PDB file of N, CA, C and O in Angstrom:
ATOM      1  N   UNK A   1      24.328  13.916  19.578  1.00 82.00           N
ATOM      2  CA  UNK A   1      24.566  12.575  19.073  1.00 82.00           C
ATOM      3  C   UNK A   1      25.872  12.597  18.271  1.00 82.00           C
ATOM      4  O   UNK A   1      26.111  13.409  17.377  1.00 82.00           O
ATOM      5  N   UNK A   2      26.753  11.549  18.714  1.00 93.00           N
ATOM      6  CA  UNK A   2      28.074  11.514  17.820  1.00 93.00           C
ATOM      7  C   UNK A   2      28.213  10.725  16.643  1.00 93.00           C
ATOM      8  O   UNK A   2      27.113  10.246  16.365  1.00 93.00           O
ATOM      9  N   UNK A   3      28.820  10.491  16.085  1.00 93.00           N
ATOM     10  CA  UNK A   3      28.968  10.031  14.164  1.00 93.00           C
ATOM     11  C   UNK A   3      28.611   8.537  14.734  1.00 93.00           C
ATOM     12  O   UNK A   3      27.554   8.019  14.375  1.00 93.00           O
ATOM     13  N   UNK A   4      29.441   7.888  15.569  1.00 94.00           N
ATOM     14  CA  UNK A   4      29.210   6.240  15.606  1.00 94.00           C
ATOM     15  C   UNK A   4      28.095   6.154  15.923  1.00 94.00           C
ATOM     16  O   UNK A   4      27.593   5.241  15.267  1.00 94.00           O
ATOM     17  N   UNK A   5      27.166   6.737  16.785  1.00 95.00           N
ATOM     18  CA  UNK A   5      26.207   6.560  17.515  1.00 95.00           C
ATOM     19  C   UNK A   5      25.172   6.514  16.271  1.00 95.00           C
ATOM     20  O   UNK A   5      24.270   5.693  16.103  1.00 95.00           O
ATOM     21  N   UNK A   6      25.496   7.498  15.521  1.00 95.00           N
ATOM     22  CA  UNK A   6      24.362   7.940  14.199  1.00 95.00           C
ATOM     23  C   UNK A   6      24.536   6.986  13.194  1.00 95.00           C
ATOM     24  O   UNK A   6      23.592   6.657  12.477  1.00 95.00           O
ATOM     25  N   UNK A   7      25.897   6.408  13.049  1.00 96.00           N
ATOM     26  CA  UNK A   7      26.191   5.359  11.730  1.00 96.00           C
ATOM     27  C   UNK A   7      25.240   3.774  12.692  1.00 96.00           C
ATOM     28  O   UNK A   7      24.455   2.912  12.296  1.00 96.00           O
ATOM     29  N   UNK A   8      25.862   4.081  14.008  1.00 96.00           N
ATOM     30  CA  UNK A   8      25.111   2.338  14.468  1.00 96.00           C
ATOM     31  C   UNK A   8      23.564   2.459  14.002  1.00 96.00           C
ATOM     32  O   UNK A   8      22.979   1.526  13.452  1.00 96.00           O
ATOM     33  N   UNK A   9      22.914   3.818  14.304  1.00 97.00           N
ATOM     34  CA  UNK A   9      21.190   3.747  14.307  1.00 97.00           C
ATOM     35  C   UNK A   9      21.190   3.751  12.967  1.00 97.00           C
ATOM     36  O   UNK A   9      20.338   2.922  12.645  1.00 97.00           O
ATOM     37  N   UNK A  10      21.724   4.274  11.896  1.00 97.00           N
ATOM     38  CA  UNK A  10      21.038   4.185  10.658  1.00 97.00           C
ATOM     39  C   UNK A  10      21.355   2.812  10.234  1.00 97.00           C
ATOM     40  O   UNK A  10      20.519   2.309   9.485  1.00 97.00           O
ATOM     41  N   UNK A  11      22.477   2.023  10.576  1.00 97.00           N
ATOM     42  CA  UNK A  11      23.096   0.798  10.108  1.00 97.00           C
ATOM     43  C   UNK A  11      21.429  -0.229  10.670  1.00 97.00           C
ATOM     44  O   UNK A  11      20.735  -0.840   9.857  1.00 97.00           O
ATOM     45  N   UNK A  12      21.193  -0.177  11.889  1.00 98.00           N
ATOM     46  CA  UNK A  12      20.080  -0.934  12.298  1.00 98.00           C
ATOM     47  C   UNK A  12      18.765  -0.478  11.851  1.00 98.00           C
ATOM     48  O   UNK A  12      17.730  -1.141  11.918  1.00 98.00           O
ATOM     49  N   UNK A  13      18.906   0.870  11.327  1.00 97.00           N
ATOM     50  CA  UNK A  13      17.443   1.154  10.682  1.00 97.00           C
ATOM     51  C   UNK A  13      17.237   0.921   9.598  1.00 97.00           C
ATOM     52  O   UNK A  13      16.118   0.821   9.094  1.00 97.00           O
ATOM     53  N   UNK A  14      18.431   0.777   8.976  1.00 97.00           N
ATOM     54  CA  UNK A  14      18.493  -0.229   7.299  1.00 97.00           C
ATOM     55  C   UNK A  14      18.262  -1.554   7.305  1.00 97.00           C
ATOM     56  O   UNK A  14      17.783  -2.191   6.367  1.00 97.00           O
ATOM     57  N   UNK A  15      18.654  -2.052   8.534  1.00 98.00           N
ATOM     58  CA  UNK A  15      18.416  -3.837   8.315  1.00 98.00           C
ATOM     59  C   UNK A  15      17.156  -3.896   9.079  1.00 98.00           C
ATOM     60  O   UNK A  15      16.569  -4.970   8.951  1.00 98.00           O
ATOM     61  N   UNK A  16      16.601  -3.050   9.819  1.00 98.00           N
ATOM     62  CA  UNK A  16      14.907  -3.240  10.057  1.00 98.00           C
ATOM     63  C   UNK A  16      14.175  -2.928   8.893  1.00 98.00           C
ATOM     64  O   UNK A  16      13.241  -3.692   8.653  1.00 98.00           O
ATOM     65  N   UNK A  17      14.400  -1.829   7.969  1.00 98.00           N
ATOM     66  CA  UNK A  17      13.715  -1.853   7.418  1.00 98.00           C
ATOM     67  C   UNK A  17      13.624  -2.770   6.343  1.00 98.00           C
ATOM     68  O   UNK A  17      12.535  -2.943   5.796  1.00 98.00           O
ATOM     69  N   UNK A  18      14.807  -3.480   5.912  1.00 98.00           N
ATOM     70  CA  UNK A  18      14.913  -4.180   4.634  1.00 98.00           C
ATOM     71  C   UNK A  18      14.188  -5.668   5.375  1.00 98.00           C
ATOM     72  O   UNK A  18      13.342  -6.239   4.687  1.00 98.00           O
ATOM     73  N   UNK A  19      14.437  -6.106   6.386  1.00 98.00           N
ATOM     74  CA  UNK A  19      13.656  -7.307   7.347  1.00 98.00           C
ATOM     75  C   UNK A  19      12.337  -6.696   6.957  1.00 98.00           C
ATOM     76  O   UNK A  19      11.647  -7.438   6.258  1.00 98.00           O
ATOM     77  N   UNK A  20      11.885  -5.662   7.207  1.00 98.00           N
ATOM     78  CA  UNK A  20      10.560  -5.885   7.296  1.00 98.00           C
ATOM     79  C   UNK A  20       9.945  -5.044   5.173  1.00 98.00           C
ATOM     80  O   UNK A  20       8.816  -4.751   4.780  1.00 98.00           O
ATOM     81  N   UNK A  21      11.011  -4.979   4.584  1.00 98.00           N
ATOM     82  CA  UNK A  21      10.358  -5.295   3.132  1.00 98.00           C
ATOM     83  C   UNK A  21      10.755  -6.661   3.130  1.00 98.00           C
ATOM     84  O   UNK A  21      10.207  -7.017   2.087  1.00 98.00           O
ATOM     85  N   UNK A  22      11.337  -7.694   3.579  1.00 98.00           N
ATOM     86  CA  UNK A  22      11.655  -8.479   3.071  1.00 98.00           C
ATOM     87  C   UNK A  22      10.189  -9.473   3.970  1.00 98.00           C
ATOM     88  O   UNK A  22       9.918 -10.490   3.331  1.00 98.00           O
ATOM     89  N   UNK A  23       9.506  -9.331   4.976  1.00 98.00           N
ATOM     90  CA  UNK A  23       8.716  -9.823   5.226  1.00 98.00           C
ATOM     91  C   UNK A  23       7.491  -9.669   4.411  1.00 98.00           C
ATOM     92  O   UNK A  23       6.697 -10.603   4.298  1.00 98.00           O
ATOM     93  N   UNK A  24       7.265  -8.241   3.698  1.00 97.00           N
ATOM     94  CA  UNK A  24       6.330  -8.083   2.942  1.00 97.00           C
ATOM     95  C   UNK A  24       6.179  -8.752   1.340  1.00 97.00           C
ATOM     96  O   UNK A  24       5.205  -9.108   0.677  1.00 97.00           O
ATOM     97  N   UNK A  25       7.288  -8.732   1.151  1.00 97.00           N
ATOM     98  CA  UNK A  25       7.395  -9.385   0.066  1.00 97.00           C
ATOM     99  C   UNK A  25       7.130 -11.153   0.095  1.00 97.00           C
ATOM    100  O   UNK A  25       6.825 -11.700  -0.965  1.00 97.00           O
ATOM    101  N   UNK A  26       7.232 -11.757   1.028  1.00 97.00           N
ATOM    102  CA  UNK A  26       6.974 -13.242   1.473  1.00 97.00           C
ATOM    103  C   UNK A  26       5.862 -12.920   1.509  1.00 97.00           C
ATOM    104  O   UNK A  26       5.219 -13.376   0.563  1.00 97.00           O
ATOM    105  N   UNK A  27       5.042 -12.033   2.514  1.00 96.00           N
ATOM    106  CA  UNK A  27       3.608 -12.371   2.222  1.00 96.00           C
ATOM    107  C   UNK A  27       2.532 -11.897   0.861  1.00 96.00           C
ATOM    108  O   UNK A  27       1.409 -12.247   0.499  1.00 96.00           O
ATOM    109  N   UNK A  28       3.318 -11.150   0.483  1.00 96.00           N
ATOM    110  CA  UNK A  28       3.155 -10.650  -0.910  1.00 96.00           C
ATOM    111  C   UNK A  28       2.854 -12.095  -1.846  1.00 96.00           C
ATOM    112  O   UNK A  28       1.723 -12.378  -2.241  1.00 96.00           O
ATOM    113  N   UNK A  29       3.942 -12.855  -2.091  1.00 96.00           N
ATOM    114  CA  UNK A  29       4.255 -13.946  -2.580  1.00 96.00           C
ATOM    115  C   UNK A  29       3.041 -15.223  -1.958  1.00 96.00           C
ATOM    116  O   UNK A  29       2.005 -15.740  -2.377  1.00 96.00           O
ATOM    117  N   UNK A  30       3.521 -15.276  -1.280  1.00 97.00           N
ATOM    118  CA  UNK A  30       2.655 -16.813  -0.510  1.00 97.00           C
ATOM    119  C   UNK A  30       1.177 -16.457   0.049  1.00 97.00           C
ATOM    120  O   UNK A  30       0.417 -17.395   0.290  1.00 97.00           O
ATOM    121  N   UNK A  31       0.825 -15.347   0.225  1.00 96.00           N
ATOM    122  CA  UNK A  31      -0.538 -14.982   0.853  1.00 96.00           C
ATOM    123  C   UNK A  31      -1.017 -13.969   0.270  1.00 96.00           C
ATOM    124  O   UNK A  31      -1.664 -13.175   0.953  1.00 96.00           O
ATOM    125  N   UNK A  32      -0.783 -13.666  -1.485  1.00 96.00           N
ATOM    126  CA  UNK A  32      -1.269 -13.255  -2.231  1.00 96.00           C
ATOM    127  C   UNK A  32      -3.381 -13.279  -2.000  1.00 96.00           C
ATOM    128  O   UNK A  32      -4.141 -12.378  -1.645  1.00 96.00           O
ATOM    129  N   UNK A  33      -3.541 -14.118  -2.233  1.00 96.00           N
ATOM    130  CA  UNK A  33      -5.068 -14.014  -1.952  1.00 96.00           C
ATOM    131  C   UNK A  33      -5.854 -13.730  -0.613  1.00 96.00           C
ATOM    132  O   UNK A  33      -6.991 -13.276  -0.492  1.00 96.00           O
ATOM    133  N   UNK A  34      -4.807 -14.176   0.520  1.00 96.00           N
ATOM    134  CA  UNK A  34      -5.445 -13.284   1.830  1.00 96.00           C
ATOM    135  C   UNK A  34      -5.462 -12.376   2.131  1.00 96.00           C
ATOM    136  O   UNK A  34      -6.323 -12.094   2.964  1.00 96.00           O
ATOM    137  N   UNK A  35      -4.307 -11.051   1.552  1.00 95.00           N
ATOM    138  CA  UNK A  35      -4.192 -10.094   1.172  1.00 95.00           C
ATOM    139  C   UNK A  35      -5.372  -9.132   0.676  1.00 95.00           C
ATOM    140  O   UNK A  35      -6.099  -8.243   1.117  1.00 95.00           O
ATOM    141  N   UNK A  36      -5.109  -9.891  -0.589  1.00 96.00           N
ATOM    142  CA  UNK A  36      -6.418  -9.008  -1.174  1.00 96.00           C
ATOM    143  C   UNK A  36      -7.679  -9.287  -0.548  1.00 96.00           C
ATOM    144  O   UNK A  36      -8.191  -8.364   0.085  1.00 96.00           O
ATOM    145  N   UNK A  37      -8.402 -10.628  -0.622  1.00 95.00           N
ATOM    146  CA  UNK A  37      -9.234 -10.575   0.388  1.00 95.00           C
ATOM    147  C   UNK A  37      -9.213  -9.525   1.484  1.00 95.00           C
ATOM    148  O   UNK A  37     -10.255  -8.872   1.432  1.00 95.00           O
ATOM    149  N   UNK A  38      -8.322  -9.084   2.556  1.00 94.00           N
ATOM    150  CA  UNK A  38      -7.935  -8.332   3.452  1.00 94.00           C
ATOM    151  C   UNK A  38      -8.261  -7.209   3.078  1.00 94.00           C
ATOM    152  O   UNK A  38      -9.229  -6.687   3.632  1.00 94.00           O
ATOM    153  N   UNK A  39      -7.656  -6.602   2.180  1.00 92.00           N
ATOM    154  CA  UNK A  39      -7.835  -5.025   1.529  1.00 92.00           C
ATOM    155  C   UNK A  39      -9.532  -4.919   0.502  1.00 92.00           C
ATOM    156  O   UNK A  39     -10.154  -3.858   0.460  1.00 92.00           O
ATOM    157  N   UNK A  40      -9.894  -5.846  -0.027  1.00 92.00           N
ATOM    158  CA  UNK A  40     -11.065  -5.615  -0.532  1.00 92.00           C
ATOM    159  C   UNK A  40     -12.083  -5.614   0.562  1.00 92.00           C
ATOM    160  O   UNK A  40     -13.265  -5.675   0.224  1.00 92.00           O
ATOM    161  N   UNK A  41     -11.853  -5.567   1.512  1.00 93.00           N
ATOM    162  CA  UNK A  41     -13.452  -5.608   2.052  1.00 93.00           C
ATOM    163  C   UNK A  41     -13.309  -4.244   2.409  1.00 93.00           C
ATOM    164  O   UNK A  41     -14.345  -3.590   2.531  1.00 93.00           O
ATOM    165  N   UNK A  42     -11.676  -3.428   2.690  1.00 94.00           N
ATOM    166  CA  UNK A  42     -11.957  -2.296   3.118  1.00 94.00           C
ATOM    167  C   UNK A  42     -11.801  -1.035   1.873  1.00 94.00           C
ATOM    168  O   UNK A  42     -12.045   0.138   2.154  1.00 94.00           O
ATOM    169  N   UNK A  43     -11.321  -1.504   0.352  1.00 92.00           N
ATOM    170  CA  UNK A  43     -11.533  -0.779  -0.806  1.00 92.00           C
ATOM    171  C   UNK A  43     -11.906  -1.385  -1.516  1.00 92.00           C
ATOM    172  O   UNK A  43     -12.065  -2.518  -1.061  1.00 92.00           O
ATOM    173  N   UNK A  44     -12.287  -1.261  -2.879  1.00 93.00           N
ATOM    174  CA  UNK A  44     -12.539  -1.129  -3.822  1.00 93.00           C
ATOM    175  C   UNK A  44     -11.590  -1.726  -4.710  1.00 93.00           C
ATOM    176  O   UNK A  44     -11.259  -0.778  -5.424  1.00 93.00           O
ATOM    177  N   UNK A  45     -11.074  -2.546  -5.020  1.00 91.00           N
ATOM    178  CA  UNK A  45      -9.987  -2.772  -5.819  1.00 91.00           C
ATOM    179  C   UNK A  45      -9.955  -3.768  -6.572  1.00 91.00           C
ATOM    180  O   UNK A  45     -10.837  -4.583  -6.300  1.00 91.00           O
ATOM    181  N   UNK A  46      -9.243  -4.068  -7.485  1.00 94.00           N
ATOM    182  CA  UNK A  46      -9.385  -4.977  -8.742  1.00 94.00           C
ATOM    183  C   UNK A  46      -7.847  -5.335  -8.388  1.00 94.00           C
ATOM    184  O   UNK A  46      -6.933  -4.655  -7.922  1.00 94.00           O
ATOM    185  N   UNK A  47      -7.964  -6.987  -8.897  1.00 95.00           N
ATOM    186  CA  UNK A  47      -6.970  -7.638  -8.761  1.00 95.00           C
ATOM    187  C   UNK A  47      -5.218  -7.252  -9.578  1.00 95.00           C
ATOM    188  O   UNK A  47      -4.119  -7.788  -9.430  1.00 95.00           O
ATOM    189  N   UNK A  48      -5.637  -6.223 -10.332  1.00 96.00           N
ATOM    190  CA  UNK A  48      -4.369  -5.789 -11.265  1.00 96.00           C
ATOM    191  C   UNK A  48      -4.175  -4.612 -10.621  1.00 96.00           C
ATOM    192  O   UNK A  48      -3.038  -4.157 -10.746  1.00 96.00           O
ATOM    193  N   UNK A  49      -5.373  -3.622  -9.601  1.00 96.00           N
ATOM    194  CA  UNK A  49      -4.741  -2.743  -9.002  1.00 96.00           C
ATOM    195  C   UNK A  49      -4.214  -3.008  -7.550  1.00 96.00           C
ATOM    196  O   UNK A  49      -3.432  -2.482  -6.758  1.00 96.00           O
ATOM    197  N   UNK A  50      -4.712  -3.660  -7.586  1.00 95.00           N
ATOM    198  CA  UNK A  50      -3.875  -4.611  -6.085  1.00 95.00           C
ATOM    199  C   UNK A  50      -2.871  -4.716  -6.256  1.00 95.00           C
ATOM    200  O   UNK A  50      -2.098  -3.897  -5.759  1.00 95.00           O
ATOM    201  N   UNK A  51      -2.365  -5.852  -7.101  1.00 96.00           N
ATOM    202  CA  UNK A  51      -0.658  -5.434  -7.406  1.00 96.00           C
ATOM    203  C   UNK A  51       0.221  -4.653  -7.878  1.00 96.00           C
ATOM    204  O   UNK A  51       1.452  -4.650  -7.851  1.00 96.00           O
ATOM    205  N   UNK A  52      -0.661  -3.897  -8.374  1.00 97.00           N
ATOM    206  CA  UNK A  52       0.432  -2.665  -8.999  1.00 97.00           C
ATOM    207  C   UNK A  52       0.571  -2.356  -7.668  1.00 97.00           C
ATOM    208  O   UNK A  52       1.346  -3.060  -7.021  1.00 97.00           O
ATOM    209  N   UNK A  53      -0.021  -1.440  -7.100  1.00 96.00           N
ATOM    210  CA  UNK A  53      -0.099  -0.732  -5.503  1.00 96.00           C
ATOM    211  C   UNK A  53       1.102  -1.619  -4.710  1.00 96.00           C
ATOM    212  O   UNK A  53       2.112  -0.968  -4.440  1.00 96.00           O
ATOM    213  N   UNK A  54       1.093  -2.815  -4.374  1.00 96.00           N
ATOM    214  CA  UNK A  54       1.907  -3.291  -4.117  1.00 96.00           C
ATOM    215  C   UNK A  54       3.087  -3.643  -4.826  1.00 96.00           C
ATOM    216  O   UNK A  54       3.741  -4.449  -4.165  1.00 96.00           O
ATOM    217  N   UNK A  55       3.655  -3.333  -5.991  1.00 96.00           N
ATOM    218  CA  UNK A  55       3.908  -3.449  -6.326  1.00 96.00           C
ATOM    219  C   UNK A  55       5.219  -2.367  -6.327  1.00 96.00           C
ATOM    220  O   UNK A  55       6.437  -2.482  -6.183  1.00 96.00           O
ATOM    221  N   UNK A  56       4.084  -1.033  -6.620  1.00 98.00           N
ATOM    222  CA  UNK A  56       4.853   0.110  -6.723  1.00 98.00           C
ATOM    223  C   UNK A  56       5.477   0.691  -5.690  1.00 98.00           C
ATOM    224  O   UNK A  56       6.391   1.515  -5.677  1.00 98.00           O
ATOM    225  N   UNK A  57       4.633  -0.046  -4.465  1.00 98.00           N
ATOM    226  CA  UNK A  57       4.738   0.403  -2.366  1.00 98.00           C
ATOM    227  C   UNK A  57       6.178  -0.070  -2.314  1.00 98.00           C
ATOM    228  O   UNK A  57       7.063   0.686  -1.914  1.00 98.00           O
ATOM    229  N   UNK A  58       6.414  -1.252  -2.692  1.00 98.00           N
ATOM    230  CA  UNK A  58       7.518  -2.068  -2.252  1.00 98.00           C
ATOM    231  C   UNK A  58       8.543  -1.484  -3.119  1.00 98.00           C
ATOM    232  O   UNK A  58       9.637  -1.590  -2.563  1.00 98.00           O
ATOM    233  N   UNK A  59       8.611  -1.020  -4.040  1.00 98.00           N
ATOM    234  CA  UNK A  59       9.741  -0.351  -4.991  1.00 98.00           C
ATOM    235  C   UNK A  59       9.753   0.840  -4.639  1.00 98.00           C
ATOM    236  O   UNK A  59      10.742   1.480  -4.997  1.00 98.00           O
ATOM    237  N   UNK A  60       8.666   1.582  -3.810  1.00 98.00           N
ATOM    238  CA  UNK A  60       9.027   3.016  -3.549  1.00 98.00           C
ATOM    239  C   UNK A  60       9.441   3.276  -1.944  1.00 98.00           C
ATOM    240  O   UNK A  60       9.718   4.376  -1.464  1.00 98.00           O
ATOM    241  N   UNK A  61       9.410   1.693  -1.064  1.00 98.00           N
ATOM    242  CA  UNK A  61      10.042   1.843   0.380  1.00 98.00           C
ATOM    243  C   UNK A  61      11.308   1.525   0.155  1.00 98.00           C
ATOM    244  O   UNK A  61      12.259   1.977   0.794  1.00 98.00           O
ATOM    245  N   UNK A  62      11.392   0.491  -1.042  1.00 98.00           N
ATOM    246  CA  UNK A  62      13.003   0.405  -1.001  1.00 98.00           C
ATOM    247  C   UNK A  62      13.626   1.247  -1.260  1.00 98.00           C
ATOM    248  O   UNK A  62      14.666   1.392  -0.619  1.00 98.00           O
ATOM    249  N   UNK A  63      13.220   2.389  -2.530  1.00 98.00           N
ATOM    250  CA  UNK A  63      14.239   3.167  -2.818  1.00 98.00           C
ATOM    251  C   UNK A  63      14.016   4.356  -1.338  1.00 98.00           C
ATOM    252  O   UNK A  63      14.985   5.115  -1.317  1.00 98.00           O
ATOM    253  N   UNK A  64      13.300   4.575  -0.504  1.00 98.00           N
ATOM    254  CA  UNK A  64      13.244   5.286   0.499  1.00 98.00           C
ATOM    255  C   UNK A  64      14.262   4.976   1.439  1.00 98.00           C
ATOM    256  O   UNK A  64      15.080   5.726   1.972  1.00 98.00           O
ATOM    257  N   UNK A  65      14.037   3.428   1.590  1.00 98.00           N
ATOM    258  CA  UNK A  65      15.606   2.432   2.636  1.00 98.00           C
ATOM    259  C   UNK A  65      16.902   3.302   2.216  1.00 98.00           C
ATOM    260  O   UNK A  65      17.565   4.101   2.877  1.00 98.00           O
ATOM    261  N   UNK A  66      17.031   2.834   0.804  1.00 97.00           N
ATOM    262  CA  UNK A  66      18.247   3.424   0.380  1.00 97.00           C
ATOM    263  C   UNK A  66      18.619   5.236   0.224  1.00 97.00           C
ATOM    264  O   UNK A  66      19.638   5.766   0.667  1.00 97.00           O
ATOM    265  N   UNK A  67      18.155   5.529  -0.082  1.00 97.00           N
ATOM    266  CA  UNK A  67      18.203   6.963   0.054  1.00 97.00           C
ATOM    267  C   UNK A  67      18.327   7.164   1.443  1.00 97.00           C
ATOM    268  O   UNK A  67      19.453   7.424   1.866  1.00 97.00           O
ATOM    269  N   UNK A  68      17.239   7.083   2.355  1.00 97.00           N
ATOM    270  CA  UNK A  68      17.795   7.695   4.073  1.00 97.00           C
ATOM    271  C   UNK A  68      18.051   6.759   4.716  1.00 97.00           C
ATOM    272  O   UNK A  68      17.288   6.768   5.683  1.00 97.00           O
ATOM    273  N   UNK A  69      18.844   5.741   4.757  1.00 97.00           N
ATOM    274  CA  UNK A  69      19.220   4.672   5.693  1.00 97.00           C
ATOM    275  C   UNK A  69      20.580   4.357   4.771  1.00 97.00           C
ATOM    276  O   UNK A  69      21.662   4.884   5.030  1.00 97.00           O
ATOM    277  N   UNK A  70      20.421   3.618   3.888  1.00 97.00           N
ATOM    278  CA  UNK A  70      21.732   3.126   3.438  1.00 97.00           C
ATOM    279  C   UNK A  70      22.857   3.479   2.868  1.00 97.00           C
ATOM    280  O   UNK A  70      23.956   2.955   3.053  1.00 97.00           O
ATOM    281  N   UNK A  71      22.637   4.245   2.266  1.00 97.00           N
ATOM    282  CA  UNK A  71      23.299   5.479   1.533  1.00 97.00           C
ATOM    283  C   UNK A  71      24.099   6.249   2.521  1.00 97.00           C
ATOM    284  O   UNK A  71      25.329   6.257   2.527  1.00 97.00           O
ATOM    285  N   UNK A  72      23.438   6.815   3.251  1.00 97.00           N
ATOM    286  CA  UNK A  72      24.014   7.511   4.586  1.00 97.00           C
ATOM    287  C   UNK A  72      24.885   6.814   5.465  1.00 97.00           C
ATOM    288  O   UNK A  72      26.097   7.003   5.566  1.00 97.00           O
ATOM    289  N   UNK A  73      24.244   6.057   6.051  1.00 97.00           N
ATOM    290  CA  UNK A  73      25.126   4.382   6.538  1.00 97.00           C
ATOM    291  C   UNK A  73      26.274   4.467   5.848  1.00 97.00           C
ATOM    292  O   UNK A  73      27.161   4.907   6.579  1.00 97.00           O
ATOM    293  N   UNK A  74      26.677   4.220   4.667  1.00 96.00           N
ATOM    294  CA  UNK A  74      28.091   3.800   4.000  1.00 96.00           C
ATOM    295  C   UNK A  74      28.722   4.993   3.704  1.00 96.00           C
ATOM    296  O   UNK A  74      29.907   4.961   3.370  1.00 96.00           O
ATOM    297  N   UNK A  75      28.219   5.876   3.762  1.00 96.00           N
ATOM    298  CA  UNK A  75      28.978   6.995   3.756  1.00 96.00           C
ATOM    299  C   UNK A  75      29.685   7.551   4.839  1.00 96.00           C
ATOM    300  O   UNK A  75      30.816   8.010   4.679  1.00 96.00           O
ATOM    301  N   UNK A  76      28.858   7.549   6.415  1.00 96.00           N
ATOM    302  CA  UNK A  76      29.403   7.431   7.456  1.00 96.00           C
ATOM    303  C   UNK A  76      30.509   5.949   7.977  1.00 96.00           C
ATOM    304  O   UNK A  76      31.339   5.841   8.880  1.00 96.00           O
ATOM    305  N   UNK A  77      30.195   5.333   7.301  1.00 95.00           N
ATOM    306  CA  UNK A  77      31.253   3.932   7.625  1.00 95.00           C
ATOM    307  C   UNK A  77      32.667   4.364   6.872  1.00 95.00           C
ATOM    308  O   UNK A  77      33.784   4.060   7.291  1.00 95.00           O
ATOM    309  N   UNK A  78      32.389   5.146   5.658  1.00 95.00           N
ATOM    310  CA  UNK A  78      33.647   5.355   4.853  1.00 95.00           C
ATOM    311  C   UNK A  78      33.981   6.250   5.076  1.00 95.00           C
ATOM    312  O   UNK A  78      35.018   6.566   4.493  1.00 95.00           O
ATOM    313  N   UNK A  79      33.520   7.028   5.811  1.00 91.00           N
ATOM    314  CA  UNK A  79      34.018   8.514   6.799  1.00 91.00           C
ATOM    315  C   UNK A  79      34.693   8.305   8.000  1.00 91.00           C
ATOM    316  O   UNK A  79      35.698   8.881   8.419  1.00 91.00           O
ATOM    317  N   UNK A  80      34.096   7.504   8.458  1.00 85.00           N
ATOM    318  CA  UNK A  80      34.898   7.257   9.617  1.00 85.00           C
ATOM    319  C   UNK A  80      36.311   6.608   9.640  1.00 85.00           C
ATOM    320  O   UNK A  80      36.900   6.449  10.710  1.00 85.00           O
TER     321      UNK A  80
END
């Protein structure tokens, strides 16, 4: 695999992944209670650990985006 080939896939694996935190976070927001509904029938959970969990998921995929997708991405763009 050559540098462009590797900068195009990480460039599109950064904007899939941020599309799809950015979808989670809408339903995060607006379908807050179907959610949990959703996840309580299959755990145990209390409404303050519900959001933390989500809370902490979505702050720990983003910094994952950035670390192996974006980071890399602009470094290969400014390399090239």
């Amino acid at each position: 695999m050559d540098l462009e080939t590797l900068t195009q896939f990480l460039g599109w694996s950064a904007f899939i992944n941020y599309a799809f935190l950015c979808l989670w976070f809408v339903l995060y927001a607006y379908a807050k209670e179907w959610m949990y509904d959703l996840h309580s029938n299959w755990f145990e959970l209390s409404k303050e650990r519900f959001e933390l969990y989500h809370y902490a998921g979505m702050g720990i995929y983003k910094l994952l985006i950035v670390f192996f997708a974006f980071v890399p991405y602009c470094i290969l763009v400014f390399m090239l």
